[in-house]
Amino acid sequence: MAGINFKLIKNPLSKENPITVQVLGICSALAVTAKLQPAFVMALSVIVVVVFSNLIISLIRNTIPPRIRIIVQLVIVSLLVILVDQILKAFVYDVSKQLSVFVGLIITNCIVMGRLEAFAMNNKPFDSLLDGIGNGIGYAVILVTLGIIRELFGSGTLWGYNVIPQSFYDMGYQDNSLMIMPPMALILVGIIIWIQRARNKDLCEK
Amino acid sequence: MQEIINIFVKSIFVDNMIFAFFLGMCSYLAVSKTVKTSMGLGIAVVFVLLITVPLNYLIDNFLLKEGALAWISPKLASIDLSYLSFIVFIAVIAAMVQLVEMFIEKTSPVLYAQLGIFLPLIAVNCAILGASLFMQEREYNNIGEVIGFSLGSGIGWLLAIVGIAAIREKLRYSQIPAPLRGLGITFIITGLMAIAFMSFLGIKL
C-alpha cells in the first residue's frame, strides 16, 4: 500500500463533484434540502451507503459474473439501505418521517450505482473506499449548502433555531416562502453550477 | 370512479413527479436533448410504471404489510415484513423491466428499436421506485386508485420530459453565457416550468 491517494478524496469535492459535474443523484439532493437537518441526515446516510457498497463490491468484483452485475449491485445496495432506514427509524424517527420515501430512493440514487459501475468494479478495495468517501462528501457539501441557503432565507431558521432577529421582521423583512418550494431548489442548483463553471472554465460545455 | 379520476389528474399536474418531487431527474437531464428520444423514454416510463406499481401494490397488500399474511392462515397475521419492501420492490422492478424488454423484442421489433436502449435505464430510474414507495406511503384504498395514480404519474413525467426537450431544441440557437450552457440553464428552466406548474396547486380535487 503506497500511501493514501488523496486525489480520490479531493477531486470529487470540486472538479469532479458528483452533483454539479457528474450529474448524479440530483433527485434526492433537491427534495430533502428545504431544511438543514434532513439534508444533513440524508447526506450522512448516502455517505454510509456509498462507502460500504463501494467497499463490498470492490472486494467481490472478481467473482461477479458481468451479465448479472446490476442485480448483484442492487441487492447489496438495498441491503445497506434497509439497514440505514431501520437505524434512522429507531434513533431519529422525526427526521425519518420527513425524509419519507427518499431514504428508500438511495437505492436508485445514481451516485451509488454510478460509482459502483465506474470505479468499484475495476479498482482495489482501499481505493474504492476512498472514492466512496470522496464522492459522499462531495454530495454532502452541495446538500448542506442548499439546506443552509433554503432554510435561512425560506424560514429564517437554521437547524430549527431562529437566526434572523425579531427586529428584522419588525422592520418589514419577510421570509421568502418560495425558497422552501420545489422550484427554487432547481434554480439554486442551476446558480451553483453557474458559479462553479464561471470559476473553472474547463468545465464549461461547448 | 370519481375518486380514481381525481387521483389521475392530481398526479399529472399537482403531484408531478419531476416538478414536485424531482424523481427521475438523472434520465430527465441526460435524455432530454431531442423531442423524439425523450418521447421514447417517456412512453417506456409510462409503460413500466403501469405494470410495476399495481404489481407492487398487490405484493405489499398480500405479502408484506402487517397482517397481510392472514389469508394463508390466521396464525401468520402478526407477521410484519414491511422492512423487506425496498428489496422486494426493486427486485420486482428489475425483473419486470427485463420481462417487458424480452416481450417487446419478440412481439414488436419496431417498438423495440425505439424503446430498446431506454428500457435497461429504467430499472434504476428513481421515478419508478419512487412511485412504488409513494403508493405504499399514501395507502390507496383499492387497485383502481393505484392504477390511476401510476398512469397519472407516468403521463406527468412524459409531459415534463417532452416539454423540456422541446425547449432545449430551441435553446441551441440562443446566446447563453458559457458557464451556464448545458446543465445550468436546463436546471433554471426546469425551475421556471415548476413555478408554472405550481399554479395547479390551487385546484381542489
Tab-separated table of C-alpha atoms in Angstrom:
chain	number	residue	atom	x	y	z
A	1	MET	CA	0.000	0.000	0.000
A	2	ALA	CA	1.781	3.095	-1.246
A	3	GLY	CA	0.164	5.664	0.988
A	4	ILE	CA	-3.253	7.189	0.623
A	5	ASN	CA	-4.190	8.510	-2.786
A	6	PHE	CA	-5.535	11.913	-1.758
A	7	LYS	CA	-6.703	12.730	-5.276
A	8	LEU	CA	-9.509	10.232	-4.849
A	9	ILE	CA	-10.899	12.250	-1.969
A	10	LYS	CA	-10.047	15.720	-3.235
A	11	ASN	CA	-11.303	15.569	-6.832
A	12	PRO	CA	-14.966	14.803	-6.093
A	13	LEU	CA	-15.127	17.855	-3.844
A	14	SER	CA	-14.673	20.309	-6.705
A	15	LYS	CA	-13.827	19.453	-10.273
A	16	GLU	CA	-15.463	16.021	-10.253
A	17	ASN	CA	-18.302	16.872	-7.916
A	18	PRO	CA	-20.969	14.171	-8.206
A	19	ILE	CA	-23.869	16.632	-8.369
A	20	THR	CA	-22.678	19.618	-10.331
A	21	VAL	CA	-20.267	17.905	-12.722
A	22	GLN	CA	-21.123	14.213	-12.983
A	23	VAL	CA	-24.877	14.974	-12.657
A	24	LEU	CA	-25.503	12.025	-10.357
A	25	GLY	CA	-28.021	11.852	-7.543
A	26	ILE	CA	-29.956	15.000	-8.316
A	27	CYS	CA	-33.377	13.733	-7.230
A	28	SER	CA	-32.701	13.452	-3.543
A	29	ALA	CA	-30.441	16.481	-3.482
A	30	LEU	CA	-33.358	18.714	-4.364
A	31	ALA	CA	-36.174	17.133	-2.467
A	32	VAL	CA	-34.715	16.928	1.035
A	33	THR	CA	-32.988	20.291	1.258
A	34	ALA	CA	-35.857	22.537	2.341
A	35	LYS	CA	-34.427	22.293	5.869
A	36	LEU	CA	-30.874	21.797	7.070
A	37	GLN	CA	-31.447	18.878	9.425
A	38	PRO	CA	-32.989	16.399	6.965
A	39	ALA	CA	-30.404	17.449	4.375
A	40	PHE	CA	-27.621	16.617	6.817
A	41	VAL	CA	-29.105	13.270	7.837
A	42	MET	CA	-29.676	12.387	4.179
A	43	ALA	CA	-26.084	13.301	3.287
A	44	LEU	CA	-24.796	11.138	6.137
A	45	SER	CA	-26.922	8.176	5.027
A	46	VAL	CA	-25.705	8.472	1.453
A	47	ILE	CA	-22.073	8.632	2.609
A	48	VAL	CA	-22.541	5.433	4.611
A	49	VAL	CA	-24.229	3.612	1.735
A	50	VAL	CA	-21.818	4.736	-0.964
A	51	VAL	CA	-18.710	3.956	1.109
A	52	PHE	CA	-19.782	0.477	2.173
A	53	SER	CA	-21.278	-0.529	-1.174
A	54	ASN	CA	-18.088	0.586	-2.923
A	55	LEU	CA	-16.017	-1.432	-0.462
A	56	ILE	CA	-18.154	-4.585	-0.667
A	57	ILE	CA	-18.498	-4.561	-4.460
A	58	SER	CA	-14.791	-3.942	-4.844
A	59	LEU	CA	-13.994	-6.896	-2.567
A	60	ILE	CA	-16.123	-9.293	-4.600
A	61	ARG	CA	-15.631	-7.653	-8.010
A	62	ASN	CA	-13.688	-10.577	-9.456
A	63	THR	CA	-16.342	-13.134	-8.579
A	64	ILE	CA	-19.369	-11.267	-10.010
A	65	PRO	CA	-20.344	-12.517	-13.477
A	66	PRO	CA	-20.575	-9.423	-15.674
A	67	ARG	CA	-24.020	-10.275	-17.053
A	68	ILE	CA	-25.790	-10.117	-13.711
A	69	ARG	CA	-23.680	-7.426	-12.081
A	70	ILE	CA	-26.536	-4.872	-11.950
A	71	ILE	CA	-28.728	-7.236	-9.940
A	72	VAL	CA	-25.878	-8.074	-7.570
A	73	GLN	CA	-25.170	-4.366	-7.072
A	74	LEU	CA	-28.849	-3.601	-6.480
A	75	VAL	CA	-29.148	-6.359	-3.875
A	76	ILE	CA	-26.108	-5.189	-1.926
A	77	VAL	CA	-27.172	-1.543	-2.085
A	78	SER	CA	-30.720	-2.317	-0.993
A	79	LEU	CA	-29.464	-4.364	1.965
A	80	LEU	CA	-27.369	-1.395	3.101
A	81	VAL	CA	-30.295	0.983	2.591
A	82	ILE	CA	-32.627	-1.228	4.636
A	83	LEU	CA	-30.064	-1.130	7.466
A	84	VAL	CA	-29.801	2.668	7.252
A	85	ASP	CA	-33.581	3.033	7.123
A	86	GLN	CA	-34.124	0.869	10.203
A	87	ILE	CA	-31.421	2.765	12.115
A	88	LEU	CA	-32.972	6.124	11.180
A	89	LYS	CA	-36.420	4.910	12.232
A	90	ALA	CA	-35.036	3.758	15.569
A	91	PHE	CA	-32.955	6.797	16.521
A	92	VAL	CA	-34.245	9.865	14.651
A	93	TYR	CA	-37.860	8.992	13.908
A	94	ASP	CA	-38.985	12.579	13.151
A	95	VAL	CA	-36.334	13.118	10.510
A	96	SER	CA	-37.018	9.703	9.021
A	97	LYS	CA	-40.688	10.695	8.660
A	98	GLN	CA	-39.679	13.929	6.922
A	99	LEU	CA	-37.374	12.159	4.504
A	100	SER	CA	-40.250	9.754	3.731
A	101	VAL	CA	-39.564	7.850	0.533
A	102	PHE	CA	-36.211	9.448	-0.132
A	103	VAL	CA	-34.328	7.082	2.166
A	104	GLY	CA	-35.597	4.199	0.052
A	105	LEU	CA	-34.638	6.077	-3.057
A	106	ILE	CA	-30.966	5.944	-2.080
A	107	ILE	CA	-31.132	2.519	-3.785
A	108	THR	CA	-31.704	4.127	-7.146
A	109	ASN	CA	-29.612	7.183	-6.351
A	110	CYS	CA	-27.374	7.425	-9.354
A	111	ILE	CA	-24.351	8.298	-7.192
A	112	VAL	CA	-24.273	4.845	-5.664
A	113	MET	CA	-24.801	2.907	-8.896
A	114	GLY	CA	-22.650	5.320	-10.882
A	115	ARG	CA	-19.627	4.962	-8.611
A	116	LEU	CA	-20.040	1.190	-8.419
A	117	GLU	CA	-20.082	0.891	-12.206
A	118	ALA	CA	-17.422	3.492	-12.912
A	119	PHE	CA	-14.983	2.845	-10.094
A	120	ALA	CA	-15.534	-0.043	-7.703
A	121	MET	CA	-15.880	-2.683	-10.431
A	122	ASN	CA	-12.268	-2.212	-11.591
A	123	ASN	CA	-10.351	-0.888	-8.618
A	124	LYS	CA	-8.824	-2.193	-5.391
A	125	PRO	CA	-10.927	-2.156	-2.188
A	126	PHE	CA	-8.931	0.537	-0.399
A	127	ASP	CA	-9.048	2.931	-3.366
A	128	SER	CA	-12.771	2.254	-3.734
A	129	LEU	CA	-13.270	3.074	-0.074
A	130	LEU	CA	-11.539	6.436	-0.583
A	131	ASP	CA	-13.514	7.077	-3.755
A	132	GLY	CA	-16.706	6.406	-1.819
A	133	ILE	CA	-15.694	8.801	0.942
A	134	GLY	CA	-14.755	11.498	-1.568
A	135	ASN	CA	-17.939	11.276	-3.571
A	136	GLY	CA	-20.091	11.007	-0.469
A	137	ILE	CA	-18.550	14.179	0.941
A	138	GLY	CA	-18.806	15.961	-2.416
A	139	TYR	CA	-22.511	15.157	-2.391
A	140	ALA	CA	-22.855	16.205	1.246
A	141	VAL	CA	-21.221	19.606	0.606
A	142	ILE	CA	-23.829	20.542	-2.011
A	143	LEU	CA	-26.706	19.177	0.060
A	144	VAL	CA	-25.699	21.072	3.192
A	145	THR	CA	-25.090	24.294	1.228
A	146	LEU	CA	-28.537	24.060	-0.341
A	147	GLY	CA	-30.057	23.210	3.038
A	148	ILE	CA	-28.452	26.245	4.687
A	149	ILE	CA	-29.490	28.682	1.931
A	150	ARG	CA	-33.048	27.406	1.659
A	151	GLU	CA	-33.708	27.211	5.396
A	152	LEU	CA	-32.086	30.572	6.162
A	153	PHE	CA	-33.967	32.535	3.502
A	154	GLY	CA	-37.073	30.378	3.424
A	155	SER	CA	-37.946	30.151	7.090
A	156	GLY	CA	-35.355	32.317	8.859
A	157	THR	CA	-34.009	29.428	10.918
A	158	LEU	CA	-31.025	27.093	10.929
A	159	TRP	CA	-31.370	23.544	12.287
A	160	GLY	CA	-34.728	24.689	13.659
A	161	TYR	CA	-33.278	27.611	15.702
A	162	ASN	CA	-34.219	31.191	14.885
A	163	VAL	CA	-31.283	33.030	13.385
A	164	ILE	CA	-32.836	36.167	11.972
A	165	PRO	CA	-33.562	38.525	14.871
A	166	GLN	CA	-37.091	39.681	15.572
A	167	SER	CA	-36.115	43.323	14.947
A	168	PHE	CA	-35.588	42.493	11.247
A	169	TYR	CA	-39.150	41.227	10.987
A	170	ASP	CA	-40.379	44.346	12.790
A	171	MET	CA	-38.666	46.484	10.163
A	172	GLY	CA	-40.625	44.691	7.454
A	173	TYR	CA	-38.295	41.796	6.479
A	174	GLN	CA	-40.188	38.749	5.313
A	175	ASP	CA	-39.225	35.143	4.742
A	176	ASN	CA	-39.175	34.160	1.098
A	177	SER	CA	-41.531	31.232	1.136
A	178	LEU	CA	-40.687	30.398	-2.477
A	179	MET	CA	-37.333	29.163	-1.122
A	180	ILE	CA	-38.908	26.161	0.537
A	181	MET	CA	-40.981	25.336	-2.536
A	182	PRO	CA	-39.551	22.838	-5.056
A	183	PRO	CA	-38.827	25.244	-7.975
A	184	MET	CA	-36.293	27.270	-6.019
A	185	ALA	CA	-34.195	24.171	-5.373
A	186	LEU	CA	-33.805	23.684	-9.115
A	187	ILE	CA	-32.911	27.312	-9.710
A	188	LEU	CA	-30.395	27.323	-6.830
A	189	VAL	CA	-28.631	24.242	-8.209
A	190	GLY	CA	-28.522	25.975	-11.586
A	191	ILE	CA	-26.890	29.000	-9.958
A	192	ILE	CA	-24.364	26.877	-8.044
A	193	ILE	CA	-23.387	25.191	-11.332
A	194	TRP	CA	-23.082	28.609	-12.969
A	195	ILE	CA	-20.793	29.963	-10.257
A	196	GLN	CA	-18.629	26.858	-10.258
A	197	ARG	CA	-18.227	26.836	-14.033
A	198	ALA	CA	-17.543	30.552	-14.182
A	199	ARG	CA	-14.613	29.993	-11.812
A	200	ASN	CA	-13.352	26.884	-13.570
A	201	LYS	CA	-13.519	27.379	-17.337
A	202	ASP	CA	-12.520	23.754	-18.098
A	203	LEU	CA	-15.950	22.583	-17.025
A	204	CYS	CA	-17.929	24.694	-19.496
A	205	GLU	CA	-19.916	22.861	-22.142
A	206	LYS	CA	-19.254	23.805	-25.745
B	1	MET	CA	-64.844	6.161	-10.112
B	2	GLN	CA	-64.702	9.889	-9.462
B	3	GLU	CA	-62.033	9.290	-6.852
B	4	ILE	CA	-59.888	7.481	-9.423
B	5	ILE	CA	-60.152	10.339	-11.923
B	6	ASN	CA	-59.247	12.813	-9.177
B	7	ILE	CA	-56.117	10.869	-8.311
B	8	PHE	CA	-55.245	10.576	-12.007
B	9	VAL	CA	-55.499	14.312	-12.676
B	10	LYS	CA	-53.802	15.181	-9.403
B	11	SER	CA	-50.779	13.006	-10.099
B	12	ILE	CA	-50.314	14.524	-13.555
B	13	PHE	CA	-50.455	18.191	-12.586
B	14	VAL	CA	-50.291	18.805	-8.856
B	15	ASP	CA	-48.018	15.984	-7.666
B	16	ASN	CA	-45.971	15.933	-10.840
B	17	MET	CA	-43.053	13.512	-10.473
B	18	ILE	CA	-40.463	15.965	-11.794
B	19	PHE	CA	-41.710	19.354	-10.693
B	20	ALA	CA	-42.937	18.487	-7.220
B	21	PHE	CA	-40.724	15.546	-6.196
B	22	PHE	CA	-37.711	15.660	-8.547
B	23	LEU	CA	-37.971	11.960	-9.264
B	24	GLY	CA	-36.205	10.609	-12.330
B	25	MET	CA	-34.057	13.718	-12.697
B	26	CYS	CA	-30.990	11.811	-13.878
B	27	SER	CA	-32.534	10.459	-17.058
B	28	TYR	CA	-34.616	13.636	-17.373
B	29	LEU	CA	-31.409	15.650	-17.700
B	30	ALA	CA	-29.471	13.116	-19.742
B	31	VAL	CA	-32.045	12.128	-22.393
B	32	SER	CA	-33.855	15.423	-22.988
B	33	LYS	CA	-31.753	16.692	-25.889
B	34	THR	CA	-34.291	15.917	-28.640
B	35	VAL	CA	-38.055	15.528	-28.579
B	36	LYS	CA	-38.003	12.190	-30.382
B	37	THR	CA	-35.788	10.299	-27.923
B	38	SER	CA	-37.430	11.870	-24.906
B	39	MET	CA	-40.827	10.779	-26.239
B	40	GLY	CA	-39.480	7.208	-26.472
B	41	LEU	CA	-38.163	7.245	-22.926
B	42	GLY	CA	-41.359	8.866	-21.654
B	43	ILE	CA	-43.558	6.172	-23.172
B	44	ALA	CA	-41.297	3.466	-21.764
B	45	VAL	CA	-41.617	5.021	-18.303
B	46	VAL	CA	-45.434	5.154	-18.534
B	47	PHE	CA	-45.439	1.517	-19.617
B	48	VAL	CA	-43.201	0.250	-16.822
B	49	LEU	CA	-44.950	2.333	-14.155
B	50	LEU	CA	-48.309	0.966	-15.217
B	51	ILE	CA	-47.067	-2.601	-14.733
B	52	THR	CA	-44.835	-2.367	-11.678
B	53	VAL	CA	-46.822	-0.112	-9.339
B	54	PRO	CA	-50.040	-2.196	-9.293
B	55	LEU	CA	-47.921	-5.358	-9.014
B	56	ASN	CA	-46.039	-3.923	-6.047
B	57	TYR	CA	-49.364	-2.872	-4.539
B	58	LEU	CA	-50.585	-6.478	-4.658
B	59	ILE	CA	-47.324	-7.786	-3.205
B	60	ASP	CA	-47.410	-5.175	-0.461
B	61	ASN	CA	-51.012	-5.925	0.466
B	62	PHE	CA	-50.911	-9.708	0.310
B	63	LEU	CA	-47.381	-10.462	1.467
B	64	LEU	CA	-45.522	-7.663	3.191
B	65	LYS	CA	-47.843	-5.471	5.249
B	66	GLU	CA	-48.568	-6.161	8.879
B	67	GLY	CA	-51.352	-8.745	8.950
B	68	ALA	CA	-51.158	-9.247	5.207
B	69	LEU	CA	-50.351	-12.922	5.510
B	70	ALA	CA	-53.631	-13.627	7.291
B	71	TRP	CA	-55.120	-15.025	4.078
B	72	ILE	CA	-52.775	-18.017	4.340
B	73	SER	CA	-53.549	-18.800	7.958
B	74	PRO	CA	-54.722	-16.664	10.890
B	75	LYS	CA	-51.592	-17.640	12.808
B	76	LEU	CA	-49.465	-15.564	10.443
B	77	ALA	CA	-51.495	-12.391	10.992
B	78	SER	CA	-48.978	-10.892	13.408
B	79	ILE	CA	-46.062	-11.018	10.975
B	80	ASP	CA	-44.865	-7.670	9.630
B	81	LEU	CA	-42.469	-7.947	6.703
B	82	SER	CA	-42.669	-4.326	5.583
B	83	TYR	CA	-38.955	-3.772	6.254
B	84	LEU	CA	-38.342	-6.024	3.252
B	85	SER	CA	-40.298	-3.753	0.924
B	86	PHE	CA	-37.278	-1.889	-0.548
B	87	ILE	CA	-35.523	-5.009	-1.690
B	88	VAL	CA	-38.715	-6.699	-2.925
B	89	PHE	CA	-39.846	-3.624	-4.855
B	90	ILE	CA	-36.517	-3.132	-6.587
B	91	ALA	CA	-36.333	-6.835	-7.435
B	92	VAL	CA	-39.835	-6.707	-8.936
B	93	ILE	CA	-38.906	-3.630	-10.959
B	94	ALA	CA	-35.655	-5.090	-12.267
B	95	ALA	CA	-37.367	-8.365	-13.163
B	96	MET	CA	-40.349	-6.675	-14.823
B	97	VAL	CA	-38.127	-4.395	-16.883
B	98	GLN	CA	-36.238	-7.452	-18.111
B	99	LEU	CA	-39.510	-9.250	-18.927
B	100	VAL	CA	-41.041	-6.274	-20.695
B	101	GLU	CA	-37.874	-5.890	-22.738
B	102	MET	CA	-37.950	-9.546	-23.837
B	103	PHE	CA	-41.682	-9.380	-24.544
B	104	ILE	CA	-41.404	-6.271	-26.713
B	105	GLU	CA	-38.397	-7.712	-28.525
B	106	LYS	CA	-40.434	-10.792	-29.507
B	107	THR	CA	-43.743	-9.109	-30.338
B	108	SER	CA	-42.957	-5.708	-31.798
B	109	PRO	CA	-39.495	-5.179	-33.289
B	110	VAL	CA	-40.406	-1.613	-34.318
B	111	LEU	CA	-41.286	-0.589	-30.800
B	112	TYR	CA	-38.216	-2.440	-29.532
B	113	ALA	CA	-35.968	-0.468	-31.842
B	114	GLN	CA	-37.440	2.728	-30.416
B	115	LEU	CA	-37.542	1.817	-26.731
B	116	GLY	CA	-34.801	-0.808	-26.641
B	117	ILE	CA	-31.919	1.286	-25.414
B	118	PHE	CA	-34.018	3.037	-22.756
B	119	LEU	CA	-35.549	0.023	-21.068
B	120	PRO	CA	-32.461	-1.106	-19.099
B	121	LEU	CA	-32.000	2.511	-17.942
B	122	ILE	CA	-35.468	2.496	-16.449
B	123	ALA	CA	-34.678	-0.165	-13.847
B	124	VAL	CA	-32.595	2.397	-11.977
B	125	ASN	CA	-34.831	5.393	-12.706
B	126	CYS	CA	-35.896	6.785	-9.349
B	127	ALA	CA	-39.344	7.706	-10.682
B	128	ILE	CA	-40.257	4.023	-10.871
B	129	LEU	CA	-39.146	3.025	-7.380
B	130	GLY	CA	-40.380	6.372	-6.091
B	131	ALA	CA	-43.886	5.727	-7.398
B	132	SER	CA	-43.968	2.339	-5.661
B	133	LEU	CA	-42.815	3.882	-2.398
B	134	PHE	CA	-45.346	6.723	-2.642
B	135	MET	CA	-48.032	4.143	-3.329
B	136	GLN	CA	-47.033	2.392	-0.101
B	137	GLU	CA	-46.869	5.609	1.908
B	138	ARG	CA	-50.152	7.144	0.712
B	139	GLU	CA	-52.158	3.972	1.396
B	140	TYR	CA	-54.533	3.913	-1.553
B	141	ASN	CA	-57.799	2.065	-0.954
B	142	ASN	CA	-58.038	-0.212	-3.952
B	143	ILE	CA	-56.227	-1.257	-7.067
B	144	GLY	CA	-58.240	1.115	-9.278
B	145	GLU	CA	-56.821	4.118	-7.445
B	146	VAL	CA	-53.324	2.671	-7.713
B	147	ILE	CA	-53.688	2.232	-11.469
B	148	GLY	CA	-54.973	5.817	-11.760
B	149	PHE	CA	-52.015	7.049	-9.735
B	150	SER	CA	-49.411	5.120	-11.730
B	151	LEU	CA	-50.830	6.143	-15.112
B	152	GLY	CA	-51.069	9.766	-13.995
B	153	SER	CA	-47.508	9.869	-12.671
B	154	GLY	CA	-46.213	8.332	-15.876
B	155	ILE	CA	-48.040	10.815	-18.085
B	156	GLY	CA	-46.899	13.692	-15.880
B	157	TRP	CA	-43.298	12.565	-16.292
B	158	LEU	CA	-43.763	12.212	-20.062
B	159	LEU	CA	-45.213	15.715	-20.216
B	160	ALA	CA	-42.272	17.174	-18.325
B	161	ILE	CA	-39.533	15.496	-20.342
B	162	VAL	CA	-41.128	16.271	-23.727
B	163	GLY	CA	-41.636	19.884	-22.643
B	164	ILE	CA	-38.021	20.408	-21.604
B	165	ALA	CA	-36.775	18.636	-24.747
B	166	ALA	CA	-38.779	20.990	-26.953
B	167	ILE	CA	-37.331	23.993	-25.103
B	168	ARG	CA	-33.780	22.641	-25.302
B	169	GLU	CA	-34.076	22.157	-29.062
B	170	LYS	CA	-34.789	25.868	-29.402
B	171	LEU	CA	-32.123	26.835	-26.867
B	172	ARG	CA	-29.419	25.585	-29.181
B	173	TYR	CA	-29.834	28.753	-31.245
B	174	SER	CA	-29.667	31.222	-28.385
B	175	GLN	CA	-26.738	33.070	-26.865
B	176	ILE	CA	-26.228	31.761	-23.348
B	177	PRO	CA	-23.257	32.718	-21.144
B	178	ALA	CA	-20.658	29.945	-21.487
B	179	PRO	CA	-20.651	28.768	-17.848
B	180	LEU	CA	-24.431	28.459	-17.864
B	181	ARG	CA	-24.626	26.492	-21.104
B	182	GLY	CA	-25.990	22.956	-20.982
B	183	LEU	CA	-26.669	21.793	-17.469
B	184	GLY	CA	-27.027	25.135	-15.710
B	185	ILE	CA	-29.665	26.607	-17.990
B	186	THR	CA	-31.593	23.318	-18.023
B	187	PHE	CA	-31.898	23.473	-14.247
B	188	ILE	CA	-33.067	27.062	-14.267
B	189	ILE	CA	-35.643	26.419	-16.994
B	190	THR	CA	-36.927	23.373	-15.125
B	191	GLY	CA	-37.312	25.614	-12.101
B	192	LEU	CA	-39.340	28.106	-14.132
B	193	MET	CA	-41.504	25.293	-15.513
B	194	ALA	CA	-42.028	24.093	-11.948
B	195	ILE	CA	-43.215	27.582	-10.961
B	196	ALA	CA	-45.695	27.421	-13.838
B	197	PHE	CA	-46.922	24.042	-12.604
B	198	MET	CA	-47.350	25.481	-9.100
B	199	SER	CA	-50.380	27.327	-10.425
B	200	PHE	CA	-52.190	23.981	-10.419
B	201	LEU	CA	-51.764	23.816	-6.628
B	202	GLY	CA	-54.900	25.881	-6.201
B	203	ILE	CA	-57.107	23.230	-7.773
B	204	LYS	CA	-59.182	21.473	-5.149
B	205	LEU	CA	-59.955	17.910	-6.124
